[in-house]
Amino acid sequence: MFKKILIANRGEIALRVICACREMGIKTVAVFSEADEHSLHVRFADEAVCIGPARSAESYLHVPAIISAAEITGADAIHPGYGFLSESAYLAEVCEACHIKFIGPSPAVIRLMGEKSRARRAMKKAGVVTLPGSDGPVETEEEARTIAAALGFPVIIKASNGGGGRGMRIVRNADELSQALRTAQREAQAAFGIGDVYLEKYLEAPRHIEMQILGDEHGNVVHLGERECSVQRRHQKLIEEAPSAVISEKQRAALGTMVVEAARAVGYSSAGTFEFLMDAQDNLYFIEANTRLQVEHGVTELITGIDIVKEQIRVASGAVLSFTQDEVTFSGHAIECRINAENPVTFAPSPGRVDAFSLPGGPGIRVDTFVHAEATVPPNYDSLIAKIMSYGRTREEAIARMRRALEMTVIEGIHTSVPMHLKILAEVDFQQARISTAFMDRFLPPSPAA
Ligand code: ADP
């Protein structure tokens, strides 16, 4: 087992990894930017190294600084969390060269899944049903026209190397196609450094369903069931739950078997998520795989009792998965609300100093956060400040607990998305699980682009 793990991240996920390491008796090294000097992840890690200024490119995304910090402190592994360098095949390769274990899949698997159009092809080959679309990057207008005609409008143009809900453009008719293709290629180049884009059939108001998997380095892969993340704003998840109210046990087993086989086919180890969209006829189509821990992994932990981060660390050290598929059982229902530092009406970021802070406990509530009274939320990073999770024997109980927890949440000094979550949970459609990626439209002014 590892003796010391460096956490190449910040915020709640850095603390989440520290929790796992403490329980496993592993020492931790925090890295931090100048904006995070007083953060809790710095306080609770055994050692901490400042790796640069507030700007992510010069700190949390700066591979040489992170590797130097690992070498100076003698860390034998790096946990990348989510976001930042978590899906960087380059960091995984540098780690390999420096004999530091990267806690994630192999660089080859990260690279394959990171190029979404290639991942689609590989998954199709491995027997996974993908959303109809192009078989690789689309370069010319002519190609795009032929494919779009075959798919039928609307279609969506997506950046091959995109992520975080960015780099997507919906095209509703042939007249818009050439302009949209050129713009999408330009935007992809600017945002992700690679201009490749591909085409997919655009589904109106689908449900987002994803499967959590875990694999070890000995060819064992299991699934931990699905999560539903249909409540989104601009393709970014706001509320996640497990299980999905619309997936039957039979569907879960079938989807699970399909992703486990596909993961095995590409030599997948560590935690991963296969994302699907469900159409109005309940068909599920693969859209992408994420080769890292997800923000929403906690809801799966609540219904399976499995600590995904500890298991991720165990398998990275070469251990065999500590359970088999038959030993994975599901019980109850869990919901997560992402609490962002933002205006609940306009969604504008709301960084700053927190004056008062009290988060609820009580039966069935888990809170993962880096915020405390008098903490400062820097303007430089993602606006996620806390994840409130609720657990109940039924979906109704989980909702009731979440509503009570949100009502008892006190965060002053900055705006948060708590009031917005309360509005969502009060909707009958949400309560009756009539949700889709279009659910949030009722609260939002029409968005100008995709
Ligand atoms: P990212 O990697 O940026 O998160 P994804 O491919 O996972 O991108 O898609 C994120 C979200 O965008 C989905 O959950 C869904 O809401 C929307 N989306 C993506 N592809 C499609 C599609 N073909 N049809 C309809 N919605 C889509």
GROMACS .gro file of C-alpha atoms and ligand atoms in nm:
model
  477
    1MET     CA    1   0.000   0.000   0.000
    2PHE     CA    2   0.104   0.359  -0.058
    3LYS     CA    3   0.268   0.547   0.228
    4LYS     CA    4   0.198   0.897   0.107
    5ILE     CA    5  -0.044   1.034  -0.151
    6LEU     CA    6  -0.025   1.378  -0.307
    7ILE     CA    7  -0.364   1.524  -0.392
    8ALA     CA    8  -0.342   1.730  -0.710
    9ASN     CA    9  -0.660   1.921  -0.645
   10ARG     CA   10  -0.838   2.161  -0.410
   11GLY     CA   11  -1.176   2.220  -0.249
   12GLU     CA   12  -1.416   1.954  -0.133
   13ILE     CA   13  -1.266   1.676  -0.344
   14ALA     CA   14  -0.918   1.728  -0.194
   15LEU     CA   15  -1.080   1.689   0.149
   16ARG     CA   16  -1.272   1.383   0.032
   17VAL     CA   17  -0.945   1.214  -0.067
   18ILE     CA   18  -0.787   1.318   0.265
   19CYS     CA   19  -1.079   1.144   0.445
   20ALA     CA   20  -1.010   0.820   0.257
   21CYS     CA   21  -0.634   0.839   0.321
   22ARG     CA   22  -0.680   0.905   0.693
   23GLU     CA   23  -0.907   0.604   0.726
   24MET     CA   24  -0.648   0.393   0.544
   25GLY     CA   25  -0.352   0.522   0.747
   26ILE     CA   26  -0.191   0.688   0.444
   27LYS     CA   27  -0.013   1.024   0.480
   28THR     CA   28  -0.129   1.308   0.256
   29VAL     CA   29   0.033   1.599   0.077
   30ALA     CA   30  -0.185   1.895  -0.023
   31VAL     CA   31  -0.083   2.127  -0.303
   32PHE     CA   32  -0.228   2.476  -0.309
   33SER     CA   33  -0.223   2.797  -0.502
   34GLU     CA   34  -0.164   3.133  -0.336
   35ALA     CA   35  -0.543   3.184  -0.335
   36ASP     CA   36  -0.594   2.871  -0.123
   37GLU     CA   37  -0.333   2.921   0.146
   38HIS     CA   38  -0.593   2.914   0.425
   39SER     CA   39  -0.806   2.633   0.284
   40LEU     CA   40  -0.912   2.333   0.486
   41HIS     CA   41  -0.740   2.085   0.255
   42VAL     CA   42  -0.412   2.258   0.342
   43ARG     CA   43  -0.493   2.244   0.712
   44PHE     CA   44  -0.592   1.877   0.722
   45ALA     CA   45  -0.322   1.728   0.498
   46ASP     CA   46  -0.006   1.605   0.672
   47GLU     CA   47   0.210   1.825   0.450
   48ALA     CA   48   0.133   2.109   0.210
   49VAL     CA   49   0.325   2.263  -0.078
   50CYS     CA   50   0.247   2.592  -0.250
   51ILE     CA   51   0.265   2.528  -0.624
   52GLY     CA   52   0.203   2.871  -0.769
   53PRO     CA   53  -0.024   3.171  -0.810
   54ALA     CA   54  -0.403   3.168  -0.816
   55ARG     CA   55  -0.429   3.114  -1.191
   56SER     CA   56  -0.495   2.740  -1.249
   57ALA     CA   57  -0.264   2.725  -1.550
   58GLU     CA   58   0.024   2.821  -1.321
   59SER     CA   59  -0.076   2.600  -1.026
   60TYR     CA   60  -0.336   2.319  -1.031
   61LEU     CA   61  -0.283   2.259  -1.404
   62HIS     CA   62   0.094   2.294  -1.396
   63VAL     CA   63   0.236   1.942  -1.428
   64PRO     CA   64   0.603   2.026  -1.348
   65ALA     CA   65   0.499   2.201  -1.023
   66ILE     CA   66   0.287   1.904  -0.915
   67ILE     CA   67   0.553   1.646  -0.998
   68SER     CA   68   0.818   1.853  -0.816
   69ALA     CA   69   0.592   1.870  -0.509
   70ALA     CA   70   0.551   1.492  -0.519
   71GLU     CA   71   0.925   1.438  -0.552
   72ILE     CA   72   1.021   1.684  -0.276
   73THR     CA   73   0.775   1.528  -0.030
   74GLY     CA   74   0.846   1.167  -0.134
   75ALA     CA   75   0.483   1.092  -0.229
   76ASP     CA   76   0.447   0.754  -0.394
   77ALA     CA   77   0.112   0.825  -0.563
   78ILE     CA   78  -0.095   1.116  -0.697
   79HIS     CA   79  -0.473   1.135  -0.670
   80PRO     CA   80  -0.602   1.386  -0.926
   81GLY     CA   81  -0.961   1.421  -0.796
   82TYR     CA   82  -1.197   1.546  -1.070
   83GLY     CA   83  -1.153   1.843  -1.304
   84PHE     CA   84  -0.805   2.000  -1.339
   85LEU     CA   85  -0.559   1.724  -1.446
   86SER     CA   86  -0.782   1.427  -1.364
   87GLU     CA   87  -0.819   1.328  -1.729
   88SER     CA   88  -0.470   1.423  -1.838
   89ALA     CA   89  -0.301   1.130  -2.009
   90TYR     CA   90   0.009   1.347  -2.008
   91LEU     CA   91   0.021   1.370  -1.627
   92ALA     CA   92  -0.039   0.993  -1.607
   93GLU     CA   93   0.256   0.937  -1.845
   94VAL     CA   94   0.487   1.173  -1.656
   95CYS     CA   95   0.393   0.994  -1.333
   96GLU     CA   96   0.485   0.661  -1.492
   97ALA     CA   97   0.821   0.799  -1.603
   98CYS     CA   98   0.887   0.932  -1.252
   99HIS     CA   99   0.776   0.607  -1.080
  100ILE     CA  100   0.489   0.780  -0.907
  101LYS     CA  101   0.157   0.595  -0.925
  102PHE     CA  102  -0.121   0.792  -1.095
  103ILE     CA  103  -0.450   0.694  -0.929
  104GLY     CA  104  -0.661   0.636  -1.239
  105PRO     CA  105  -0.665   0.420  -1.551
  106SER     CA  106  -0.363   0.375  -1.779
  107PRO     CA  107  -0.256   0.670  -1.998
  108ALA     CA  108  -0.372   0.478  -2.308
  109VAL     CA  109  -0.725   0.435  -2.169
  110ILE     CA  110  -0.742   0.800  -2.055
  111ARG     CA  111  -0.635   0.911  -2.403
  112LEU     CA  112  -0.884   0.683  -2.578
  113MET     CA  113  -1.181   0.798  -2.368
  114GLY     CA  114  -1.067   1.161  -2.375
  115GLU     CA  115  -1.118   1.173  -2.749
  116LYS     CA  116  -1.491   1.133  -2.754
  117SER     CA  117  -1.528   1.041  -3.119
  118ARG     CA  118  -1.264   0.767  -3.079
  119ALA     CA  119  -1.426   0.649  -2.757
  120ARG     CA  120  -1.760   0.618  -2.936
  121ARG     CA  121  -1.602   0.399  -3.199
  122ALA     CA  122  -1.424   0.179  -2.941
  123MET     CA  123  -1.743   0.138  -2.740
  124LYS     CA  124  -1.944   0.050  -3.047
  125LYS     CA  125  -1.688  -0.217  -3.127
  126ALA     CA  126  -1.717  -0.349  -2.772
  127GLY     CA  127  -2.093  -0.394  -2.811
  128VAL     CA  128  -2.219  -0.074  -2.648
  129VAL     CA  129  -2.514   0.100  -2.813
  130THR     CA  130  -2.397   0.451  -2.900
  131LEU     CA  131  -2.606   0.745  -3.009
  132PRO     CA  132  -2.618   0.751  -3.393
  133GLY     CA  133  -2.357   0.988  -3.528
  134SER     CA  134  -2.033   1.026  -3.721
  135ASP     CA  135  -1.774   0.753  -3.694
  136GLY     CA  136  -1.493   0.994  -3.616
  137PRO     CA  137  -1.414   1.363  -3.647
  138VAL     CA  138  -1.600   1.550  -3.921
  139GLU     CA  139  -1.385   1.787  -4.121
  140THR     CA  140  -1.569   1.920  -4.424
  141GLU     CA  141  -1.909   2.074  -4.475
  142GLU     CA  142  -1.987   1.806  -4.731
  143GLU     CA  143  -1.918   1.527  -4.483
  144ALA     CA  144  -2.131   1.702  -4.222
  145ARG     CA  145  -2.419   1.740  -4.470
  146THR     CA  146  -2.418   1.373  -4.564
  147ILE     CA  147  -2.409   1.258  -4.203
  148ALA     CA  148  -2.671   1.508  -4.086
  149ALA     CA  149  -2.903   1.406  -4.371
  150ALA     CA  150  -2.870   1.043  -4.266
  151LEU     CA  151  -2.929   1.123  -3.897
  152GLY     CA  152  -3.210   1.370  -3.956
  153PHE     CA  153  -3.224   1.709  -3.782
  154PRO     CA  154  -3.174   1.817  -3.511
  155VAL     CA  155  -2.810   1.712  -3.474
  156ILE     CA  156  -2.549   1.821  -3.224
  157ILE     CA  157  -2.189   1.914  -3.310
  158LYS     CA  158  -1.956   1.826  -3.024
  159ALA     CA  159  -1.590   1.893  -2.964
  160SER     CA  160  -1.398   1.563  -2.963
  161ASN     CA  161  -1.188   1.679  -2.672
  162GLY     CA  162  -1.462   1.877  -2.500
  163GLY     CA  163  -1.584   1.846  -2.144
  164GLY     CA  164  -1.763   2.024  -1.865
  165GLY     CA  165  -2.070   2.078  -2.080
  166ARG     CA  166  -1.880   2.308  -2.315
  167GLY     CA  167  -1.810   2.275  -2.687
  168MET     CA  168  -2.158   2.166  -2.802
  169ARG     CA  169  -2.379   2.321  -3.069
  170ILE     CA  170  -2.730   2.214  -3.162
  171VAL     CA  171  -2.816   2.241  -3.532
  172ARG     CA  172  -3.185   2.238  -3.620
  173ASN     CA  173  -3.176   2.259  -3.999
  174ALA     CA  174  -2.946   2.225  -4.300
  175ASP     CA  175  -2.912   2.603  -4.345
  176GLU     CA  176  -2.739   2.640  -4.009
  177LEU     CA  177  -2.498   2.353  -4.061
  178SER     CA  178  -2.197   2.503  -4.239
  179GLN     CA  179  -2.179   2.810  -4.015
  180ALA     CA  180  -2.224   2.593  -3.703
  181LEU     CA  181  -1.952   2.351  -3.813
  182ARG     CA  182  -1.699   2.629  -3.871
  183THR     CA  183  -1.784   2.801  -3.543
  184ALA     CA  184  -1.771   2.473  -3.349
  185GLN     CA  185  -1.429   2.386  -3.496
  186ARG     CA  186  -1.296   2.731  -3.412
  187GLU     CA  187  -1.435   2.721  -3.060
  188ALA     CA  188  -1.302   2.370  -2.999
  189GLN     CA  189  -0.956   2.479  -3.112
  190ALA     CA  190  -0.964   2.782  -2.881
  191ALA     CA  191  -1.107   2.603  -2.577
  192PHE     CA  192  -0.945   2.259  -2.595
  193GLY     CA  193  -0.641   2.313  -2.820
  194ILE     CA  194  -0.777   2.064  -3.076
  195GLY     CA  195  -1.034   2.164  -3.337
  196ASP     CA  196  -1.181   1.815  -3.398
  197VAL     CA  197  -1.559   1.793  -3.380
  198TYR     CA  198  -1.809   1.513  -3.445
  199LEU     CA  199  -2.180   1.485  -3.509
  200GLU     CA  200  -2.445   1.308  -3.307
  201LYS     CA  201  -2.822   1.282  -3.328
  202TYR     CA  202  -2.964   1.544  -3.089
  203LEU     CA  203  -3.223   1.404  -2.851
  204GLU     CA  204  -3.492   1.642  -2.726
  205ALA     CA  205  -3.531   1.632  -2.349
  206PRO     CA  206  -3.352   1.301  -2.279
  207ARG     CA  207  -3.273   1.166  -1.935
  208HIS     CA  208  -2.906   1.144  -1.837
  209ILE     CA  209  -2.824   0.803  -1.692
  210GLU     CA  210  -2.470   0.696  -1.602
  211MET     CA  211  -2.312   0.376  -1.477
  212GLN     CA  212  -2.037   0.372  -1.214
  213ILE     CA  213  -1.770   0.109  -1.261
  214LEU     CA  214  -1.462   0.001  -1.071
  215GLY     CA  215  -1.185  -0.213  -1.212
  216ASP     CA  216  -0.858  -0.348  -1.078
  217GLU     CA  217  -0.531  -0.421  -1.257
  218HIS     CA  218  -0.606  -0.795  -1.269
  219GLY     CA  219  -0.894  -0.777  -1.516
  220ASN     CA  220  -1.177  -0.764  -1.261
  221VAL     CA  221  -1.446  -0.505  -1.333
  222VAL     CA  222  -1.774  -0.449  -1.148
  223HIS     CA  223  -2.051  -0.195  -1.176
  224LEU     CA  224  -2.210  -0.008  -0.888
  225GLY     CA  225  -2.537   0.069  -1.059
  226GLU     CA  226  -2.661   0.384  -1.221
  227ARG     CA  227  -2.709   0.747  -1.128
  228GLU     CA  228  -2.956   0.981  -1.288
  229CYS     CA  229  -2.830   1.334  -1.353
  230SER     CA  230  -3.107   1.478  -1.568
  231VAL     CA  231  -3.149   1.802  -1.376
  232GLN     CA  232  -2.892   2.016  -1.555
  233ARG     CA  233  -2.833   2.374  -1.652
  234ARG     CA  234  -2.645   2.434  -1.977
  235HIS     CA  235  -2.537   2.068  -1.985
  236GLN     CA  236  -2.399   2.090  -1.631
  237LYS     CA  237  -2.543   1.873  -1.359
  238LEU     CA  238  -2.724   2.034  -1.065
  239ILE     CA  239  -2.894   1.739  -0.893
  240GLU     CA  240  -2.798   1.373  -0.911
  241GLU     CA  241  -2.961   1.069  -0.764
  242ALA     CA  242  -2.916   0.695  -0.729
  243PRO     CA  243  -3.086   0.479  -0.831
  244SER     CA  244  -3.277   0.629  -1.122
  245ALA     CA  245  -3.654   0.613  -1.074
  246VAL     CA  246  -3.696   0.484  -1.429
  247ILE     CA  247  -3.439   0.204  -1.445
  248SER     CA  248  -3.569  -0.141  -1.362
  249GLU     CA  249  -3.358  -0.408  -1.196
  250LYS     CA  250  -3.347  -0.593  -1.526
  251GLN     CA  251  -3.230  -0.283  -1.717
  252ARG     CA  252  -2.967  -0.216  -1.450
  253ALA     CA  253  -2.827  -0.565  -1.484
  254ALA     CA  254  -2.824  -0.549  -1.864
  255LEU     CA  255  -2.661  -0.205  -1.874
  256GLY     CA  256  -2.417  -0.312  -1.605
  257THR     CA  257  -2.311  -0.621  -1.796
  258MET     CA  258  -2.267  -0.415  -2.113
  259VAL     CA  259  -2.041  -0.153  -1.953
  260VAL     CA  260  -1.842  -0.408  -1.755
  261GLU     CA  261  -1.767  -0.602  -2.073
  262ALA     CA  262  -1.676  -0.285  -2.262
  263ALA     CA  263  -1.450  -0.170  -1.979
  264ARG     CA  264  -1.280  -0.508  -1.974
  265ALA     CA  265  -1.234  -0.495  -2.352
  266VAL     CA  266  -1.031  -0.173  -2.326
  267GLY     CA  267  -0.835  -0.284  -2.017
  268TYR     CA  268  -1.004  -0.044  -1.775
  269SER     CA  269  -0.881  -0.017  -1.417
  270SER     CA  270  -0.980   0.230  -1.141
  271ALA     CA  271  -1.311   0.415  -1.108
  272GLY     CA  272  -1.495   0.526  -1.419
  273THR     CA  273  -1.833   0.638  -1.543
  274PHE     CA  274  -2.012   0.550  -1.865
  275GLU     CA  275  -2.269   0.812  -1.957
  276PHE     CA  276  -2.588   0.744  -2.151
  277LEU     CA  277  -2.887   0.940  -2.272
  278MET     CA  278  -3.234   0.786  -2.258
  279ASP     CA  279  -3.490   0.882  -2.522
  280ALA     CA  280  -3.867   0.902  -2.483
  281GLN     CA  281  -3.898   0.532  -2.573
  282ASP     CA  282  -3.659   0.436  -2.288
  283ASN     CA  283  -3.372   0.345  -2.525
  284LEU     CA  284  -3.029   0.409  -2.375
  285TYR     CA  285  -2.741   0.537  -2.587
  286PHE     CA  286  -2.377   0.579  -2.482
  287ILE     CA  287  -2.241   0.935  -2.512
  288GLU     CA  288  -1.909   0.934  -2.329
  289ALA     CA  289  -1.696   0.781  -2.055
  290ASN     CA  290  -1.519   0.971  -1.778
  291THR     CA  291  -1.195   0.816  -1.659
  292ARG     CA  292  -1.201   0.964  -1.310
  293LEU     CA  293  -1.399   1.004  -0.993
  294GLN     CA  294  -1.721   1.197  -1.057
  295VAL     CA  295  -1.848   1.486  -0.846
  296GLU     CA  296  -2.160   1.280  -0.780
  297HIS     CA  297  -1.989   0.954  -0.669
  298GLY     CA  298  -2.126   1.003  -0.315
  299VAL     CA  299  -2.485   0.907  -0.401
  300THR     CA  300  -2.358   0.569  -0.522
  301GLU     CA  301  -2.159   0.530  -0.201
  302LEU     CA  302  -2.474   0.598   0.002
  303ILE     CA  303  -2.681   0.326  -0.165
  304THR     CA  304  -2.404   0.063  -0.193
  305GLY     CA  305  -2.205   0.130   0.124
  306ILE     CA  306  -1.887   0.112  -0.087
  307ASP     CA  307  -1.621   0.380  -0.041
  308ILE     CA  308  -1.526   0.441  -0.403
  309VAL     CA  309  -1.220   0.654  -0.320
  310LYS     CA  310  -1.071   0.396  -0.085
  311GLU     CA  311  -1.131   0.124  -0.341
  312GLN     CA  312  -0.973   0.342  -0.610
  313ILE     CA  313  -0.663   0.380  -0.393
  314ARG     CA  314  -0.652   0.008  -0.309
  315VAL     CA  315  -0.666  -0.104  -0.672
  316ALA     CA  316  -0.407   0.156  -0.777
  317SER     CA  317  -0.167  -0.005  -0.527
  318GLY     CA  318  -0.214  -0.334  -0.713
  319ALA     CA  319  -0.472  -0.494  -0.485
  320VAL     CA  320  -0.757  -0.704  -0.619
  321LEU     CA  321  -1.105  -0.544  -0.590
  322SER     CA  322  -1.227  -0.616  -0.238
  323PHE     CA  323  -1.569  -0.742  -0.353
  324THR     CA  324  -1.733  -0.921  -0.643
  325GLN     CA  325  -2.037  -0.815  -0.846
  326ASP     CA  326  -2.257  -1.049  -0.641
  327GLU     CA  327  -2.153  -0.869  -0.326
  328VAL     CA  328  -2.269  -0.530  -0.455
  329THR     CA  329  -2.614  -0.462  -0.314
  330PHE     CA  330  -2.833  -0.157  -0.346
  331SER     CA  331  -3.047  -0.019  -0.071
  332GLY     CA  332  -3.255   0.297  -0.042
  333HIS     CA  333  -3.231   0.617  -0.241
  334ALA     CA  334  -2.979   0.903  -0.238
  335ILE     CA  335  -2.993   1.254  -0.382
  336GLU     CA  336  -2.719   1.515  -0.417
  337CYS     CA  337  -2.764   1.891  -0.458
  338ARG     CA  338  -2.462   2.079  -0.584
  339ILE     CA  339  -2.436   2.399  -0.384
  340ASN     CA  340  -2.265   2.663  -0.594
  341ALA     CA  341  -2.150   3.008  -0.491
  342GLU     CA  342  -2.372   3.188  -0.736
  343ASN     CA  343  -2.675   3.407  -0.762
  344PRO     CA  344  -2.974   3.168  -0.753
  345VAL     CA  345  -3.165   3.367  -1.014
  346THR     CA  346  -2.903   3.496  -1.259
  347PHE     CA  347  -2.645   3.218  -1.189
  348ALA     CA  348  -2.369   3.480  -1.184
  349PRO     CA  349  -2.073   3.363  -0.970
  350SER     CA  350  -2.073   3.496  -0.615
  351PRO     CA  351  -1.726   3.451  -0.465
  352GLY     CA  352  -1.621   3.625  -0.143
  353ARG     CA  353  -1.595   3.588   0.229
  354VAL     CA  354  -1.840   3.370   0.415
  355ASP     CA  355  -1.975   3.535   0.733
  356ALA     CA  356  -2.194   3.266   0.877
  357PHE     CA  357  -2.192   2.899   0.795
  358SER     CA  358  -2.392   2.617   0.940
  359LEU     CA  359  -2.473   2.302   0.752
  360PRO     CA  360  -2.728   2.048   0.864
  361GLY     CA  361  -2.665   1.703   0.998
  362GLY     CA  362  -2.937   1.475   1.123
  363PRO     CA  363  -3.056   1.142   0.990
  364GLY     CA  364  -2.961   1.059   0.633
  365ILE     CA  365  -2.755   1.368   0.552
  366ARG     CA  366  -2.397   1.378   0.424
  367VAL     CA  367  -2.218   1.703   0.346
  368ASP     CA  368  -1.890   1.727   0.154
  369THR     CA  369  -1.752   2.080   0.164
  370PHE     CA  370  -1.439   2.287   0.209
  371VAL     CA  371  -1.626   2.592   0.334
  372HIS     CA  372  -1.646   2.703   0.698
  373ALA     CA  373  -1.736   3.024   0.878
  374GLU     CA  374  -1.492   3.297   0.770
  375ALA     CA  375  -1.368   3.099   0.469
  376THR     CA  376  -1.311   3.287   0.148
  377VAL     CA  377  -1.442   3.144  -0.179
  378PRO     CA  378  -1.187   3.258  -0.438
  379PRO     CA  379  -1.313   3.384  -0.774
  380ASN     CA  380  -1.057   3.179  -0.965
  381TYR     CA  381  -1.212   2.833  -0.962
  382ASP     CA  382  -1.528   2.634  -1.011
  383SER     CA  383  -1.820   2.769  -0.808
  384LEU     CA  384  -1.902   2.436  -0.637
  385ILE     CA  385  -1.869   2.494  -0.262
  386ALA     CA  386  -2.060   2.208  -0.107
  387LYS     CA  387  -2.240   1.889  -0.192
  388ILE     CA  388  -2.539   1.811   0.025
  389MET     CA  389  -2.647   1.450  -0.004
  390SER     CA  390  -2.953   1.291   0.146
  391TYR     CA  391  -3.033   0.927   0.193
  392GLY     CA  392  -3.368   0.763   0.265
  393ARG     CA  393  -3.532   0.426   0.240
  394THR     CA  394  -3.737   0.564  -0.046
  395ARG     CA  395  -3.703   0.850  -0.296
  396GLU     CA  396  -3.977   1.037  -0.109
  397GLU     CA  397  -3.786   1.013   0.217
  398ALA     CA  398  -3.463   1.125   0.048
  399ILE     CA  399  -3.645   1.428  -0.096
  400ALA     CA  400  -3.804   1.517   0.238
  401ARG     CA  401  -3.466   1.496   0.411
  402MET     CA  402  -3.301   1.707   0.143
  403ARG     CA  403  -3.568   1.976   0.170
  404ARG     CA  404  -3.532   1.989   0.546
  405ALA     CA  405  -3.151   1.998   0.515
  406LEU     CA  406  -3.160   2.283   0.262
  407GLU     CA  407  -3.404   2.478   0.480
  408MET     CA  408  -3.163   2.442   0.771
  409THR     CA  409  -2.857   2.547   0.571
  410VAL     CA  410  -2.712   2.884   0.674
  411ILE     CA  411  -2.455   3.041   0.443
  412GLU     CA  412  -2.418   3.418   0.467
  413GLY     CA  413  -2.190   3.666   0.294
  414ILE     CA  414  -2.214   3.504  -0.048
  415HIS     CA  415  -2.508   3.396  -0.262
  416THR     CA  416  -2.564   3.026  -0.314
  417SER     CA  417  -2.784   2.799  -0.520
  418VAL     CA  418  -2.972   2.674  -0.209
  419PRO     CA  419  -3.293   2.870  -0.290
  420MET     CA  420  -3.289   2.735  -0.644
  421HIS     CA  421  -3.263   2.376  -0.517
  422LEU     CA  422  -3.556   2.437  -0.283
  423LYS     CA  423  -3.761   2.556  -0.580
  424ILE     CA  424  -3.668   2.246  -0.781
  425LEU     CA  425  -3.755   2.010  -0.495
  426ALA     CA  426  -4.093   2.179  -0.452
  427GLU     CA  427  -4.190   2.099  -0.813
  428VAL     CA  428  -4.439   1.816  -0.849
  429ASP     CA  429  -4.260   1.702  -1.166
  430PHE     CA  430  -3.939   1.654  -0.969
  431GLN     CA  431  -4.120   1.479  -0.687
  432GLN     CA  432  -4.278   1.239  -0.933
  433ALA     CA  433  -3.948   1.188  -1.118
  434ARG     CA  434  -4.078   1.347  -1.437
  435ILE     CA  435  -3.736   1.492  -1.515
  436SER     CA  436  -3.521   1.536  -1.823
  437THR     CA  437  -3.234   1.757  -1.932
  438ALA     CA  438  -3.503   2.011  -2.029
  439PHE     CA  439  -3.643   2.023  -1.674
  440MET     CA  440  -3.461   2.346  -1.584
  441ASP     CA  441  -3.600   2.535  -1.886
  442ARG     CA  442  -3.899   2.637  -1.674
  443PHE     CA  443  -3.668   2.843  -1.449
  444LEU     CA  444  -3.444   2.992  -1.714
  445PRO     CA  445  -3.467   3.259  -1.980
  446PRO     CA  446  -3.416   3.101  -2.327
  447SER     CA  447  -3.041   3.053  -2.382
  448PRO     CA  448  -2.896   3.215  -2.696
  449ALA     CA  449  -2.677   2.921  -2.805
  450ALA     CA  450  -2.660   2.551  -2.735
  451ADP     P1  451  -1.938   1.685  -2.129
  451ADP     O1  452  -1.823   1.592  -2.141
  451ADP     O2  453  -1.903   1.824  -2.171
  451ADP     O3  454  -2.006   1.676  -1.996
  451ADP     P2  455  -2.140   1.511  -2.250
  451ADP     O4  456  -2.121   1.444  -2.383
  451ADP     O5  457  -2.126   1.426  -2.129
  451ADP     O6  458  -2.045   1.638  -2.240
  451ADP     O7  459  -2.285   1.577  -2.245
  451ADP     C1  460  -2.327   1.657  -2.138
  451ADP     C2  461  -2.475   1.685  -2.148
  451ADP     O8  462  -2.506   1.749  -2.274
  451ADP     C3  463  -2.565   1.563  -2.146
  451ADP     O9  464  -2.593   1.518  -2.016
  451ADP     C4  465  -2.689   1.615  -2.217
  451ADP    O10  466  -2.765   1.697  -2.132
  451ADP     C5  467  -2.630   1.704  -2.325
  451ADP     N1  468  -2.608   1.627  -2.449
  451ADP     C6  469  -2.493   1.574  -2.495
  451ADP     N2  470  -2.511   1.510  -2.611
  451ADP     C7  471  -2.642   1.520  -2.641
  451ADP     C8  472  -2.725   1.473  -2.749
  451ADP     N3  473  -2.673   1.403  -2.849
  451ADP     N4  474  -2.858   1.501  -2.746
  451ADP     C9  475  -2.911   1.574  -2.643
  451ADP     N5  476  -2.839   1.621  -2.541
  451ADP    C10  477  -2.706   1.595  -2.538
   0.00000   0.00000   0.00000
